[in-house]
mmCIF file of C-alpha atoms in Angstrom:
data_model
loop_
_atom_site.group_PDB
_atom_site.id
_atom_site.type_symbol
_atom_site.label_atom_id
_atom_site.label_comp_id
_atom_site.label_asym_id
_atom_site.label_seq_id
_atom_site.Cartn_x
_atom_site.Cartn_y
_atom_site.Cartn_z
ATOM 1 C CA GLU Q 1 0.005 0.010 0.148
ATOM 2 C CA ALA Q 2 1.448 3.608 -1.000
ATOM 3 C CA GLN Q 3 1.631 5.671 2.296
ATOM 4 C CA VAL Q 4 3.227 8.264 3.981
ATOM 5 C CA THR Q 5 4.037 6.344 8.078
ATOM 6 C CA GLN Q 6 5.625 8.409 10.559
ATOM 7 C CA ASN Q 7 7.183 7.479 13.714
ATOM 8 C CA PRO Q 8 6.146 8.186 16.996
ATOM 9 C CA ARG Q 9 2.627 9.246 16.958
ATOM 10 C CA TYR Q 10 1.933 10.235 20.515
ATOM 11 C CA LEU Q 11 5.305 12.017 21.856
ATOM 12 C CA ILE Q 12 5.878 13.911 25.404
ATOM 13 C CA THR Q 13 9.210 15.082 26.213
ATOM 14 C CA VAL Q 14 10.998 18.074 28.676
ATOM 15 C CA THR Q 15 12.247 21.057 27.553
ATOM 16 C CA GLY Q 16 15.874 20.342 26.402
ATOM 17 C CA LYS Q 17 15.759 16.201 25.060
ATOM 18 C CA LYS Q 18 16.206 16.088 21.544
ATOM 19 C CA LEU Q 19 13.670 13.611 19.625
ATOM 20 C CA THR Q 20 13.514 12.774 16.278
ATOM 21 C CA VAL Q 21 9.922 12.103 13.917
ATOM 22 C CA THR Q 22 10.466 9.487 11.441
ATOM 23 C CA CYS Q 23 8.504 9.575 8.402
ATOM 24 C CA SER Q 24 9.898 7.532 5.531
ATOM 25 C CA GLN Q 25 7.439 6.961 2.127
ATOM 26 C CA ASN Q 26 7.283 4.153 -0.360
ATOM 27 C CA MET Q 27 6.397 5.281 -3.353
ATOM 28 C CA ASN Q 28 9.994 6.347 -4.695
ATOM 29 C CA HIS Q 29 8.871 10.302 -4.578
ATOM 30 C CA GLU Q 30 10.966 12.613 -4.806
ATOM 31 C CA TYR Q 31 9.822 15.744 -2.674
ATOM 32 C CA MET Q 32 9.476 15.586 0.420
ATOM 33 C CA SER Q 33 7.814 18.453 3.161
ATOM 34 C CA TRP Q 34 7.790 18.979 7.170
ATOM 35 C CA TYR Q 35 4.725 20.777 7.767
ATOM 36 C CA ARG Q 36 3.376 21.721 12.060
ATOM 37 C CA GLN Q 37 -0.060 22.327 11.971
ATOM 38 C CA ASP Q 38 -1.426 25.366 15.105
ATOM 39 C CA PRO Q 39 -5.162 26.188 15.807
ATOM 40 C CA GLY Q 40 -6.092 29.329 13.492
ATOM 41 C CA LEU Q 41 -2.333 29.212 12.057
ATOM 42 C CA GLY Q 42 -2.903 26.359 9.477
ATOM 43 C CA LEU Q 43 -0.468 24.421 7.981
ATOM 44 C CA ARG Q 44 2.656 25.944 8.406
ATOM 45 C CA GLN Q 45 5.375 24.224 6.249
ATOM 46 C CA ILE Q 46 9.607 23.974 8.589
ATOM 47 C CA TYR Q 47 11.136 21.915 6.061
ATOM 48 C CA TYR Q 48 11.372 19.980 2.469
ATOM 49 C CA SER Q 49 13.666 18.459 0.335
ATOM 50 C CA MET Q 50 14.224 18.366 -3.470
ATOM 51 C CA ASN Q 51 15.142 15.380 -3.697
ATOM 52 C CA VAL Q 52 18.698 13.002 -1.725
ATOM 53 C CA GLU Q 53 21.246 15.578 0.275
ATOM 54 C CA VAL Q 54 18.447 18.846 -0.998
ATOM 55 C CA THR Q 55 17.342 20.433 1.833
ATOM 56 C CA ASP Q 56 15.931 23.955 2.451
ATOM 57 C CA LYS Q 57 14.443 26.376 5.083
ATOM 58 C CA GLY Q 58 10.431 26.681 4.401
ATOM 59 C CA ASP Q 59 7.935 29.501 6.282
ATOM 60 C CA VAL Q 60 9.087 27.705 9.752
ATOM 61 C CA PRO Q 61 12.486 26.468 10.445
ATOM 62 C CA GLU Q 62 14.311 27.392 13.956
ATOM 63 C CA GLY Q 63 14.387 24.976 16.169
ATOM 64 C CA TYR Q 64 14.148 22.217 13.990
ATOM 65 C CA LYS Q 65 16.957 20.407 12.116
ATOM 66 C CA VAL Q 66 16.863 18.420 8.615
ATOM 67 C CA SER Q 67 18.684 15.287 6.968
ATOM 68 C CA ARG Q 68 17.495 13.604 3.847
ATOM 69 C CA LYS Q 69 20.023 10.386 2.914
ATOM 70 C CA GLU Q 70 18.178 8.126 1.202
ATOM 71 C CA LYS Q 71 15.328 9.389 -1.208
ATOM 72 C CA ARG Q 72 12.581 7.334 1.361
ATOM 73 C CA ASN Q 73 13.318 9.490 5.323
ATOM 74 C CA PHE Q 74 12.865 12.475 5.483
ATOM 75 C CA PRO Q 75 13.447 12.555 9.920
ATOM 76 C CA LEU Q 76 12.509 16.221 11.674
ATOM 77 C CA ILE Q 77 15.226 16.538 14.217
ATOM 78 C CA LEU Q 78 14.209 18.780 17.362
ATOM 79 C CA GLU Q 79 17.336 18.891 18.913
ATOM 80 C CA SER Q 80 16.333 21.198 21.964
ATOM 81 C CA PRO Q 81 12.931 21.250 22.281
ATOM 82 C CA SER Q 82 10.782 24.065 24.029
ATOM 83 C CA PRO Q 83 6.892 24.510 24.773
ATOM 84 C CA ASN Q 84 6.207 26.903 21.610
ATOM 85 C CA GLN Q 85 7.164 24.053 19.642
ATOM 86 C CA THR Q 86 4.272 21.460 21.466
ATOM 87 C CA SER Q 87 2.093 21.191 17.541
ATOM 88 C CA LEU Q 88 0.918 18.379 15.339
ATOM 89 C CA TYR Q 89 3.899 17.710 13.346
ATOM 90 C CA PHE Q 90 3.008 16.069 9.405
ATOM 91 C CA CYS Q 91 5.385 14.238 7.132
ATOM 92 C CA ALA Q 92 3.893 14.751 3.658
ATOM 93 C CA SER Q 93 5.666 13.660 -0.056
ATOM 94 C CA SER Q 94 4.999 13.834 -3.651
ATOM 95 C CA LEU Q 95 6.393 12.814 -7.099
ATOM 96 C CA SER Q 96 8.217 16.179 -7.523
ATOM 97 C CA VAL Q 97 6.678 19.835 -6.573
ATOM 98 C CA LEU Q 98 6.830 21.651 -10.042
ATOM 99 C CA ARG Q 99 4.181 19.974 -11.963
ATOM 100 C CA GLY Q 100 1.233 20.301 -9.211
ATOM 101 C CA GLU Q 101 1.775 16.770 -7.849
ATOM 102 C CA THR Q 102 -0.266 16.107 -5.809
ATOM 103 C CA GLN Q 103 0.765 15.535 -2.239
ATOM 104 C CA TYR Q 104 0.156 12.590 0.379
ATOM 105 C CA PHE Q 105 0.140 13.069 4.348
ATOM 106 C CA GLY Q 106 1.654 10.682 6.926
ATOM 107 C CA PRO Q 107 -1.240 10.415 9.831
ATOM 108 C CA GLY Q 108 0.804 13.199 12.138
ATOM 109 C CA THR Q 109 2.899 13.187 15.653
ATOM 110 C CA ARG Q 110 1.608 14.936 18.418
ATOM 111 C CA LEU Q 111 3.996 16.083 19.968
ATOM 112 C CA LEU Q 112 3.458 18.174 23.783
ATOM 113 C CA VAL Q 113 6.847 19.508 25.615
ATOM 114 C CA LEU Q 114 6.465 20.479 28.811
ATOM 115 C CA ALA I 1 4.141 36.238 -2.903
ATOM 116 C CA GLN I 2 1.602 33.277 -2.396
ATOM 117 C CA SER I 3 -1.515 33.330 -0.599
ATOM 118 C CA VAL I 4 -4.575 31.377 0.144
ATOM 119 C CA ALA I 5 -7.730 32.108 2.528
ATOM 120 C CA GLN I 6 -10.554 31.531 3.836
ATOM 121 C CA PRO I 7 -12.813 33.366 5.868
ATOM 122 C CA GLU I 8 -15.132 31.018 7.831
ATOM 123 C CA ASP I 9 -13.560 29.048 10.622
ATOM 124 C CA GLN I 10 -16.985 27.051 11.063
ATOM 125 C CA VAL I 11 -19.588 26.105 8.353
ATOM 126 C CA ASN I 12 -22.375 24.947 9.620
ATOM 127 C CA VAL I 13 -25.467 22.794 7.052
ATOM 128 C CA ALA I 14 -27.869 20.525 7.446
ATOM 129 C CA GLU I 15 -27.725 16.753 6.125
ATOM 130 C CA GLY I 16 -28.754 16.695 2.844
ATOM 131 C CA ASN I 17 -28.425 20.418 2.241
ATOM 132 C CA PRO I 18 -25.833 21.888 -0.259
ATOM 133 C CA LEU I 19 -22.540 22.929 0.611
ATOM 134 C CA THR I 20 -20.415 25.696 0.216
ATOM 135 C CA VAL I 21 -16.198 25.899 1.171
ATOM 136 C CA LYS I 22 -15.080 29.181 0.545
ATOM 137 C CA CYS I 23 -11.866 30.129 -0.428
ATOM 138 C CA THR I 24 -9.655 32.914 -2.374
ATOM 139 C CA TYR I 25 -6.264 32.942 -2.896
ATOM 140 C CA SER I 26 -3.464 35.544 -4.358
ATOM 141 C CA VAL I 27 -0.498 34.269 -6.467
ATOM 142 C CA SER I 28 2.103 36.550 -9.553
ATOM 143 C CA GLY I 29 0.370 34.109 -12.061
ATOM 144 C CA ASN I 30 -1.480 30.648 -12.700
ATOM 145 C CA PRO I 31 -1.966 29.410 -9.782
ATOM 146 C CA TYR I 32 -2.100 25.197 -8.935
ATOM 147 C CA LEU I 33 -5.617 24.388 -6.435
ATOM 148 C CA PHE I 34 -5.529 21.999 -4.031
ATOM 149 C CA TRP I 35 -8.664 20.800 -1.269
ATOM 150 C CA TYR I 36 -7.357 18.785 1.532
ATOM 151 C CA VAL I 37 -10.350 17.085 3.934
ATOM 152 C CA GLN I 38 -8.730 15.769 7.700
ATOM 153 C CA TYR I 39 -11.145 13.957 9.812
ATOM 154 C CA PRO I 40 -10.742 13.329 13.575
ATOM 155 C CA ASN I 41 -6.958 12.184 14.821
ATOM 156 C CA ARG I 42 -6.101 11.630 11.219
ATOM 157 C CA GLY I 43 -4.055 12.861 8.061
ATOM 158 C CA LEU I 44 -4.885 15.158 5.486
ATOM 159 C CA GLN I 45 -6.471 13.789 2.602
ATOM 160 C CA PHE I 46 -5.897 14.937 -1.204
ATOM 161 C CA LEU I 47 -9.375 15.861 -2.103
ATOM 162 C CA LEU I 48 -9.272 17.404 -5.802
ATOM 163 C CA LYS I 49 -6.866 20.032 -7.509
ATOM 164 C CA TYR I 50 -7.129 22.525 -9.955
ATOM 165 C CA ILE I 51 -4.255 22.539 -12.353
ATOM 166 C CA THR I 52 -4.976 23.985 -16.394
ATOM 167 C CA GLY I 53 -8.484 23.294 -18.103
ATOM 168 C CA ASP I 54 -12.018 22.763 -17.402
ATOM 169 C CA ASN I 55 -13.783 25.563 -14.293
ATOM 170 C CA LEU I 56 -15.277 22.803 -12.472
ATOM 171 C CA VAL I 57 -12.885 19.982 -11.374
ATOM 172 C CA LYS I 58 -14.790 17.000 -9.616
ATOM 173 C CA GLY I 59 -12.855 14.746 -7.135
ATOM 174 C CA SER I 60 -13.028 12.078 -4.042
ATOM 175 C CA TYR I 61 -16.963 12.111 -1.677
ATOM 176 C CA GLY I 62 -18.996 13.631 -4.010
ATOM 177 C CA PHE I 63 -17.110 17.251 -3.844
ATOM 178 C CA GLU I 64 -16.653 19.940 -6.305
ATOM 179 C CA ALA I 65 -14.585 22.873 -7.193
ATOM 180 C CA GLU I 66 -14.503 25.751 -9.243
ATOM 181 C CA PHE I 67 -11.768 27.627 -9.908
ATOM 182 C CA ASN I 68 -12.669 32.034 -11.188
ATOM 183 C CA LYS I 69 -9.603 33.827 -12.120
ATOM 184 C CA SER I 70 -11.694 37.070 -11.482
ATOM 185 C CA GLN I 71 -12.958 36.191 -8.647
ATOM 186 C CA THR I 72 -9.530 34.415 -7.894
ATOM 187 C CA SER I 73 -11.515 31.898 -5.867
ATOM 188 C CA PHE I 74 -11.324 27.876 -5.819
ATOM 189 C CA HIS I 75 -15.142 27.130 -3.402
ATOM 190 C CA LEU I 76 -15.396 24.072 -2.406
ATOM 191 C CA LYS I 77 -18.999 22.592 -3.320
ATOM 192 C CA LYS I 78 -20.882 19.298 -2.790
ATOM 193 C CA PRO I 79 -24.576 18.919 -3.695
ATOM 194 C CA SER I 80 -26.155 17.060 -0.680
ATOM 195 C CA ALA I 81 -24.224 16.750 2.956
ATOM 196 C CA LEU I 82 -23.663 14.171 4.420
ATOM 197 C CA VAL I 83 -23.087 14.224 7.866
ATOM 198 C CA SER I 84 -19.594 11.762 7.507
ATOM 199 C CA ASP I 85 -18.418 14.993 5.312
ATOM 200 C CA SER I 86 -17.732 16.672 8.962
ATOM 201 C CA ALA I 87 -13.840 17.437 8.822
ATOM 202 C CA LEU I 88 -11.849 20.552 8.714
ATOM 203 C CA TYR I 89 -11.164 21.837 4.958
ATOM 204 C CA PHE I 90 -8.343 23.057 4.122
ATOM 205 C CA CYS I 91 -7.773 25.000 0.465
ATOM 206 C CA ALA I 92 -3.422 25.370 -1.102
ATOM 207 C CA VAL I 93 -2.039 27.359 -3.651
ATOM 208 C CA ARG I 94 1.329 26.773 -5.694
ATOM 209 C CA ASP I 95 1.843 29.642 -8.076
ATOM 210 C CA ILE I 96 2.963 28.054 -11.165
ATOM 211 C CA LEU I 97 4.936 31.661 -12.463
ATOM 212 C CA THR I 98 6.859 32.346 -9.260
ATOM 213 C CA GLY I 99 7.408 28.389 -8.190
ATOM 214 C CA GLY I 100 5.795 29.140 -4.400
ATOM 215 C CA GLY I 101 8.987 28.499 -3.450
ATOM 216 C CA ASN I 102 8.647 25.153 -4.277
ATOM 217 C CA LYS I 103 6.187 24.353 -1.617
ATOM 218 C CA LEU I 104 2.459 24.266 -0.809
ATOM 219 C CA THR I 105 0.680 27.818 0.759
ATOM 220 C CA PHE I 106 -2.430 26.089 3.095
ATOM 221 C CA GLY I 107 -4.882 28.231 4.609
ATOM 222 C CA THR I 108 -5.712 28.330 8.322
ATOM 223 C CA GLY I 109 -8.936 26.361 7.160
ATOM 224 C CA THR I 110 -12.655 25.978 7.734
ATOM 225 C CA GLN I 111 -14.620 23.435 10.237
ATOM 226 C CA LEU I 112 -17.545 22.115 8.125
ATOM 227 C CA LYS I 113 -20.130 20.264 10.879
ATOM 228 C CA VAL I 114 -22.487 18.702 9.265
ATOM 229 C CA GLU I 115 -25.928 17.874 11.535
ATOM 230 C CA LEU I 116 -29.216 16.259 11.159
#
């Protein structure tokens, strides 16, 4: 089944404790992206990747890191989480972003930073 | 810069009645336009998109949307609402001319509530 998977689905952590949220897709997509969803703000892009080893900042990259060493995986790293990073996170992928291809979303990771 | 607005935080409609969820956009060139739906505790699911061609786009679950270039709108519609349509709906845009920064820009979402 074609899908985007994220782990963990739920995470409670404390300020400053490094964490990684994994994202994997099995559709051989070139483009991958991370979003955060906050009430009243919709989805805002954190980072995106056009292909392996090519990543770039989105609208709200502060406090986050990403890497794209393999085509299928695009982990999101919070090196020193803070309470304002409490949010719902989504990973998405598409064939590319150039011709209006549909983005497919993972199920989301709900993060609470205490 | 590309942007999208969903002017209604919530839309209430009775089951069986037609529904409309509004979306307006701003781009420098021509847009790619998308609608996604989010059910509780789920990720976003693609409903439909406008790339080019016919202004009326038909999508999943009986939804359709009309691209109106003069009004810069892409409203989502369904002739007869179901209780199961209750969800959060997002409109998204990408500017073809500028590339939109290699991303989609999403609206803030509209909560649709369909009541019996």
